[in-house]
Amino acid sequence: MWMGAGRRSWPSQARIFQLHMANSLQTPQLFKPFDGAVGLFDSGVGGLSILRSVRSLMPALDLVYVADSLHAPYGEQSEAFIKARTLALGLALERAGVKAMVVACNTATVLAVKALRAQTQLPVVAIEPAIKPAVSQTRSGVVGVLATTQTTQSQSVQRLCERYGTNTKILLQACPGLVELVESGQHQSDEVHQLLSHFVEPLIRQGADTLVLGCTHYSFLKEMIGLVAGKGVELIDPADAVARELGRRLSLQSMATEKNVDPKALNHESLDAQAQFLHPHGSGTIRLFTTGSISQAQVVMSRLWGEDLVVQSFTDPLT
Ligand code: DGL
């Protein structure tokens, strides 16, 4: 039935984009909405801390960020669930055309990055608790690791502790509840302060002088963690290191397409220089998506990022 022009509701531009994207994420086809961008994802808004470091190191890169807030927190879910979500998001980004991806979530990395790498040809840069740098920095010989329950219980983290914990005491502290508070925009609340006192003070009493932020959400609690931990305690946030690693992988990727370059001959310094050369100035785009509520994501992400952001809906490839 024909509807009069006045009554006909055309989809908005944003809706058209979402429809295209929903199709392209579910079936392999020509339209690649994220062509040439780098895709980052996390269980929620925590990975914005990595996005910020990537943006400041390589401002000309086009970036796509997906917050899986509908399914946060990952840290209290089963391993099978975290694997399924990581594969769903990573492979959806690949189908949508990204040239590389960053798993901006420690929990997804330690439980699922192996499975993701086995299924994609793209460079996958991932974040895991920075236990090695913490061990080389501590003076007291005691290091605390703040992370999600699943991260602290994972085999990857146990292996890191065995490898680097010979002469250093490594205290793993699960911090349930913190991710939920950051997700709901309460990162500066009394509840956060109370939880942090509960989690951090015992580590300090046991002599920890170095704390690893083993969950990307905790970057946004850095100031409060510092206050609770007290003076002289070093906080280690690997966000900048992850951004540098992404730069190196992109440099390698672009060099691999040029002849006469042996990737084995390249050291970190030359790859860092190449990354700066490839992405010298600002003007890359940042597109933000959530699997959860758009209005909530817009408020919380804008607050964490420090400016007004537009967030779009990410059509979940598993639904
Ligand atoms: N940002 C995630 C991480 O780094 C939080 C995991 C969660 O959702 O519990 O582990």
Coordinates of N, CA, C and O in Angstrom, one line a residue, residues 21 25 34 39-45 47-48 51 64-69 74 85 89 92-93 102 104 287-291 301 312-315:
M21 N 25.5 -2.0 7.9 CA 26.5 -2.6 8.7 C 26.0 -4.0 9.3 O 26.7 -5.0 9.2
L25 N 28.0 -7.4 8.6 CA 28.7 -8.1 9.7 C 28.2 -9.5 9.7 O 28.9 -10.4 10.2
F34 N 34.1 -0.6 7.6 CA 35.3 -0.2 8.4 C 36.6 -0.4 7.6 O 37.7 -0.6 8.1
G39 N 40.4 -1.8 14.3 CA 39.2 -2.0 15.2 C 39.7 -2.4 16.6 O 40.7 -3.2 16.7
L40 N 39.1 -1.8 17.6 CA 39.4 -2.1 19.0 C 38.1 -2.6 19.6 O 37.1 -2.0 19.3
F41 N 38.2 -3.5 20.5 CA 37.0 -3.9 21.3 C 37.4 -4.3 22.7 O 38.5 -4.7 23.0
D42 N 36.3 -4.1 23.5 CA 36.5 -4.4 25.0 C 35.1 -4.9 25.4 O 34.1 -4.7 24.7
S43 N 35.0 -5.5 26.6 CA 33.7 -5.8 27.2 C 32.8 -4.6 27.4 O 31.6 -4.7 27.5
G44 N 33.4 -3.4 27.4 CA 32.7 -2.2 27.6 C 33.5 -1.0 27.3 O 34.2 -0.9 26.3
V45 N 33.4 0.0 28.2 CA 34.1 1.3 28.0 C 35.6 1.3 28.4 O 36.3 2.3 28.0
G47 N 38.2 -0.1 27.4 CA 39.2 0.0 26.3 C 39.4 1.4 25.7 O 40.3 1.6 24.9
L48 N 38.6 2.3 26.1 CA 38.8 3.7 25.7 C 40.1 4.2 26.1 O 40.7 5.1 25.5
L51 N 42.3 3.2 23.4 CA 41.9 4.0 22.2 C 42.6 5.4 22.3 O 43.2 5.9 21.4
V64 N 38.0 2.4 14.9 CA 36.6 1.9 15.2 C 36.7 1.2 16.6 O 37.5 0.4 16.8
Y65 N 35.8 1.6 17.5 CA 35.8 1.1 18.8 C 34.4 0.4 19.1 O 33.4 1.0 18.9
V66 N 34.5 -0.8 19.6 CA 33.2 -1.5 19.9 C 33.2 -1.8 21.4 O 34.1 -2.6 21.9
A67 N 32.2 -1.3 22.1 CA 32.1 -1.7 23.6 C 31.0 -2.7 23.7 O 29.8 -2.5 23.3
D68 N 31.3 -3.9 24.2 CA 30.3 -4.9 24.3 C 29.6 -4.8 25.6 O 29.4 -5.8 26.4
S69 N 29.1 -3.6 25.9 CA 28.5 -3.3 27.2 C 27.3 -4.1 27.6 O 27.0 -4.4 28.8
Y74 N 32.8 -9.1 31.6 CA 33.3 -10.5 31.1 C 33.9 -11.2 32.3 O 33.9 -12.4 32.3
R85 N 32.2 -14.4 22.8 CA 32.1 -13.0 22.5 C 33.3 -12.4 21.8 O 33.2 -11.6 20.9
L89 N 33.0 -10.7 18.1 CA 33.4 -9.3 17.8 C 34.6 -9.2 16.9 O 34.6 -8.4 15.9
A92 N 33.6 -10.2 13.4 CA 32.7 -9.2 12.8 C 33.5 -8.0 12.3 O 33.3 -7.4 11.2
L93 N 34.5 -7.6 13.1 CA 35.4 -6.4 12.7 C 36.2 -6.8 11.4 O 36.3 -6.0 10.5
V102 N 42.7 -4.6 17.9 CA 43.3 -4.6 19.2 C 42.3 -5.1 20.2 O 41.1 -4.7 20.3
A104 N 41.2 -4.9 23.4 CA 41.5 -3.9 24.5 C 40.9 -4.4 25.8 O 40.3 -3.6 26.6
R287 N 35.2 6.1 15.2 CA 33.7 5.7 15.2 C 33.5 4.8 16.4 O 34.3 3.8 16.6
L288 N 32.5 5.1 17.2 CA 32.3 4.4 18.4 C 31.0 3.6 18.4 O 29.9 4.2 17.9
F289 N 31.0 2.4 18.8 CA 29.8 1.5 18.8 C 29.6 0.9 20.2 O 30.6 0.7 20.9
T290 N 28.3 0.5 20.4 CA 28.1 -0.3 21.6 C 27.0 -1.4 21.3 O 26.2 -1.2 20.4
T291 N 27.1 -2.5 22.0 CA 26.1 -3.5 21.9 C 25.0 -3.2 22.9 O 23.9 -3.8 22.9
M301 N 30.7 7.3 27.9 CA 32.0 7.4 27.1 C 32.4 8.9 27.0 O 33.6 9.2 27.1
Q312 N 27.1 4.8 18.2 CA 26.1 4.1 17.4 C 25.9 2.6 17.9 O 26.7 2.1 18.6
S313 N 24.8 2.1 17.4 CA 24.5 0.7 17.8 C 25.3 -0.3 17.0 O 25.4 -0.2 15.8
F314 N 25.9 -1.3 17.7 CA 26.6 -2.3 17.0 C 25.7 -3.6 16.9 O 25.3 -4.1 18.0
T315 N 25.3 -4.0 15.7 CA 24.4 -5.1 15.6 C 25.2 -6.4 15.9 O 26.2 -6.7 15.3

